[in-house]
Coordinates of C-alpha atoms in Angstrom, one line a residue:
Chain A
D26 CA 97.1 96.4 82.3
S27 CA 96.9 94.6 85.7
G28 CA 93.5 93.1 85.0
V29 CA 92.0 94.9 88.0
T30 CA 89.3 97.4 87.0
Q31 CA 87.9 100.3 89.0
T32 CA 85.0 102.6 88.4
P33 CA 84.5 105.4 88.3
K34 CA 87.8 106.9 87.3
H35 CA 87.0 110.3 88.7
L36 CA 84.3 111.4 91.2
I37 CA 83.5 114.9 92.4
T38 CA 81.0 115.3 95.2
A39 CA 80.1 117.5 98.1
T40 CA 80.7 117.3 101.8
G41 CA 78.1 115.1 103.6
Q42 CA 77.4 113.0 100.6
R43 CA 77.9 109.3 100.1
V44 CA 79.7 107.5 97.2
T45 CA 80.3 104.0 96.2
L46 CA 83.5 102.9 94.5
R47 CA 83.6 99.6 92.6
C48 CA 86.4 97.1 91.9
S49 CA 86.6 94.0 89.8
P50 CA 89.6 91.8 90.7
R51 CA 91.7 89.9 88.3
S52 CA 90.1 86.7 87.0
G53 CA 90.7 84.0 89.6
D54 CA 91.8 86.3 92.4
L55 CA 89.9 85.7 95.6
S56 CA 91.3 88.6 97.7
V57 CA 90.5 92.3 97.3
Y58 CA 92.2 95.1 99.1
W59 CA 91.3 98.8 99.4
Y60 CA 93.9 101.5 99.8
Q61 CA 93.7 105.3 100.2
Q62 CA 96.4 107.6 99.0
S63 CA 96.0 111.2 100.0
L64 CA 98.2 114.1 98.7
D65 CA 101.8 113.6 99.8
Q66 CA 100.9 110.4 101.7
G67 CA 101.9 106.8 101.1
L68 CA 99.5 104.0 100.6
Q69 CA 97.1 103.6 103.6
F70 CA 95.7 100.1 103.8
L71 CA 92.0 100.2 104.5
I72 CA 90.5 96.7 104.4
Q73 CA 90.9 93.3 102.8
Y74 CA 88.2 90.8 101.7
Y75 CA 88.9 87.2 100.9
N76 CA 86.2 85.2 99.0
G77 CA 83.4 87.4 100.4
E78 CA 84.6 87.7 104.0
E79 CA 86.4 90.5 105.7
R80 CA 90.0 89.2 106.4
A81 CA 92.0 92.2 107.6
K82 CA 91.3 95.8 108.6
G83 CA 93.6 98.7 108.5
N84 CA 93.1 102.4 109.0
I85 CA 89.5 102.4 107.8
L86 CA 87.2 105.1 109.3
E87 CA 83.8 104.1 110.7
R88 CA 82.2 106.2 108.0
F89 CA 83.7 103.9 105.4
S90 CA 82.5 100.3 104.7
A91 CA 83.2 97.7 102.1
Q92 CA 81.9 94.4 100.9
Q93 CA 82.8 91.7 98.5
F94 CA 80.0 90.0 96.5
P95 CA 79.6 86.4 95.4
D96 CA 81.0 87.2 92.0
L97 CA 84.1 88.6 93.9
H98 CA 83.7 92.2 92.9
S99 CA 84.0 94.6 95.7
E100 CA 82.5 98.0 96.7
L101 CA 83.9 100.6 99.0
N102 CA 81.2 102.9 100.5
L103 CA 82.3 106.3 101.8
S104 CA 79.6 108.3 103.7
S105 CA 79.3 111.6 105.4
L106 CA 82.2 112.8 103.2
E107 CA 84.6 115.4 104.4
L108 CA 87.1 117.5 102.5
G109 CA 89.9 115.4 103.9
D110 CA 88.5 112.3 102.2
S111 CA 89.7 113.7 98.9
A112 CA 92.2 111.1 97.7
L113 CA 93.1 108.4 95.3
Y114 CA 91.4 105.1 96.2
F115 CA 93.1 102.0 94.9
C116 CA 91.8 98.5 94.8
A117 CA 94.2 95.6 94.5
S118 CA 93.7 91.8 94.2
S119 CA 95.7 88.7 94.8
S120 CA 95.0 85.1 94.3
T121 CA 94.7 84.3 98.0
G122 CA 96.1 86.3 100.9
I123 CA 98.2 89.1 102.2
G124 CA 101.9 88.9 101.5
E125 CA 101.4 87.8 98.0
T126 CA 102.0 90.0 95.0
Q127 CA 99.0 92.4 94.7
Y128 CA 97.8 93.7 91.4
F129 CA 96.5 97.2 91.5
G130 CA 93.7 98.9 89.6
P131 CA 94.2 102.4 88.1
G132 CA 92.4 104.0 91.0
T133 CA 89.4 106.3 91.6
R134 CA 90.2 109.9 92.2
L135 CA 87.7 111.4 94.6
L136 CA 87.4 115.1 95.1
V137 CA 85.1 116.3 97.9
L138 CA 84.2 120.0 97.6
Chain B
D29 CA 104.6 103.6 114.7
Q30 CA 105.9 103.1 111.2
Q31 CA 107.1 99.6 111.0
V32 CA 108.5 100.0 107.5
K33 CA 110.5 103.1 106.9
Q34 CA 111.7 104.7 103.7
N35 CA 113.7 107.5 105.1
S36 CA 114.5 109.3 101.9
P37 CA 111.3 110.9 100.5
S38 CA 113.1 111.6 97.2
L39 CA 116.2 110.7 95.3
S40 CA 117.7 112.2 92.1
V41 CA 120.3 110.3 89.9
Q42 CA 121.8 110.7 86.5
E43 CA 120.8 108.5 83.7
G44 CA 123.1 105.5 83.4
R45 CA 124.2 105.6 87.1
I46 CA 123.0 103.4 89.9
S47 CA 119.9 104.2 91.9
I48 CA 119.8 102.8 95.5
L49 CA 116.5 103.0 97.4
N50 CA 116.6 102.0 101.0
C51 CA 114.0 100.5 103.4
D52 CA 114.3 99.7 107.1
Y53 CA 111.9 97.7 109.1
T54 CA 111.5 97.2 112.8
N55 CA 109.6 93.9 113.2
S56 CA 111.6 90.7 113.0
M57 CA 108.5 88.7 112.1
F58 CA 108.6 90.0 108.6
D59 CA 109.6 87.2 106.2
Y60 CA 108.8 88.5 102.8
F61 CA 109.5 91.9 101.2
L62 CA 108.2 93.5 98.1
W63 CA 109.0 96.6 96.0
Y64 CA 106.4 98.3 94.0
K65 CA 106.7 101.1 91.5
K66 CA 104.1 103.8 91.0
Y67 CA 103.7 106.4 88.2
P68 CA 101.5 109.4 88.9
A69 CA 97.7 108.7 88.6
E70 CA 98.3 105.0 88.1
G71 CA 98.1 102.1 90.5
P72 CA 101.4 100.6 91.9
T73 CA 102.9 97.8 90.0
F74 CA 104.9 94.9 91.5
L75 CA 108.6 95.1 90.8
I76 CA 110.5 92.5 92.7
S77 CA 110.4 90.6 96.0
I78 CA 112.6 88.7 98.3
S79 CA 112.1 86.0 100.9
S80 CA 113.9 86.2 104.2
I81 CA 115.7 83.0 103.4
K82 CA 117.6 84.9 100.7
D83 CA 119.9 87.9 100.9
K84 CA 119.7 88.8 97.2
N85 CA 117.3 88.6 94.3
E86 CA 118.0 89.9 90.9
D87 CA 115.7 90.6 87.9
G88 CA 117.3 92.3 85.0
R89 CA 118.3 95.8 86.0
F90 CA 116.7 95.5 89.4
T91 CA 118.3 93.8 92.4
V92 CA 117.0 93.7 96.0
F93 CA 119.4 93.1 98.9
L94 CA 118.2 92.0 102.3
N95 CA 120.3 92.4 105.5
K96 CA 118.3 90.6 108.2
S97 CA 120.6 91.5 111.0
A98 CA 120.3 95.2 110.2
K99 CA 116.6 94.9 109.3
H100 CA 117.4 96.7 106.1
L101 CA 116.7 96.1 102.5
S102 CA 117.7 98.1 99.4
L103 CA 116.7 98.2 95.8
H104 CA 119.4 98.8 93.2
I105 CA 118.6 99.9 89.7
V106 CA 121.5 99.6 87.3
P107 CA 121.7 101.4 84.9
S108 CA 119.0 103.9 85.8
Q109 CA 116.8 105.1 82.9
P110 CA 114.5 108.2 82.7
G111 CA 111.5 105.8 82.6
D112 CA 112.4 104.6 86.1
S113 CA 111.3 108.0 87.4
A114 CA 108.5 107.0 89.8
V115 CA 107.6 106.5 93.4
Y116 CA 109.0 103.3 94.8
F117 CA 107.2 101.6 97.7
C118 CA 108.7 99.0 100.0
A119 CA 106.3 96.6 101.7
A120 CA 107.0 93.9 104.3
S121 CA 104.9 90.9 105.1
G122 CA 104.7 88.5 108.1
Y123 CA 102.5 86.9 110.7
N124 CA 101.3 89.0 113.7
A125 CA 100.6 87.7 117.2
G126 CA 97.2 86.5 116.1
N127 CA 98.7 84.4 113.4
N128 CA 97.3 86.6 110.6
R129 CA 99.5 87.6 107.8
K130 CA 100.0 91.4 107.4
L131 CA 101.5 93.5 104.7
I132 CA 102.9 96.8 105.9
W133 CA 103.8 99.6 103.4
G134 CA 106.4 102.3 103.6
L135 CA 105.6 105.8 102.6
G136 CA 107.6 105.7 99.3
T137 CA 110.6 107.3 97.8
S138 CA 110.2 109.4 94.7
L139 CA 113.0 108.7 92.2
A140 CA 113.9 111.2 89.5
V141 CA 116.3 110.0 86.8
N142 CA 117.8 112.9 84.9
P143 CA 118.8 112.5 81.3

């Protein structure tokens, strides 16, 4: 158990809809990262937050947004969903910044029908 | 442009033998490298790391070698066990031109250890 929790574990929705994925980092970790893993793809870094502020941006679509709240939990919002958004979405946390060991949650499996 | 490349998408070895997973990088600004292991439907877990000031780091059955001149690192698993069957990701970290630290991931190598 990494100490990172993600909810929900599974999510099935329809195209055009909007969903919110939630992540709670390990106790004491200030940085939260979001990744997408599509079928047969490696990990695609989406975005990083550090202590409530956006710190780094990767290949995140404009339809996607994220935020980190004062209690350090984070949410990833996916809107106008398309079939191709079906993927595993992982959240990770580290104590401070990028380059440190990241601890991953179990992921949220999103299926867009 | 893939700055971190794991050119072998898959690897199969016999139990008890050595597994060697390779990773090449293109950017000389990377100064810290990590290997993660991922089982299906689970998040990646940290395995081992190495700083660019070293050329070898060992942790039990896992050893990472770094060849800076060749911009190449490898993960050795000796002896390989069936429970090592997983996808292994290489990641490289360093500062970019804007003095921000980045972490770039490879696409992974799927290791199958056969009993």
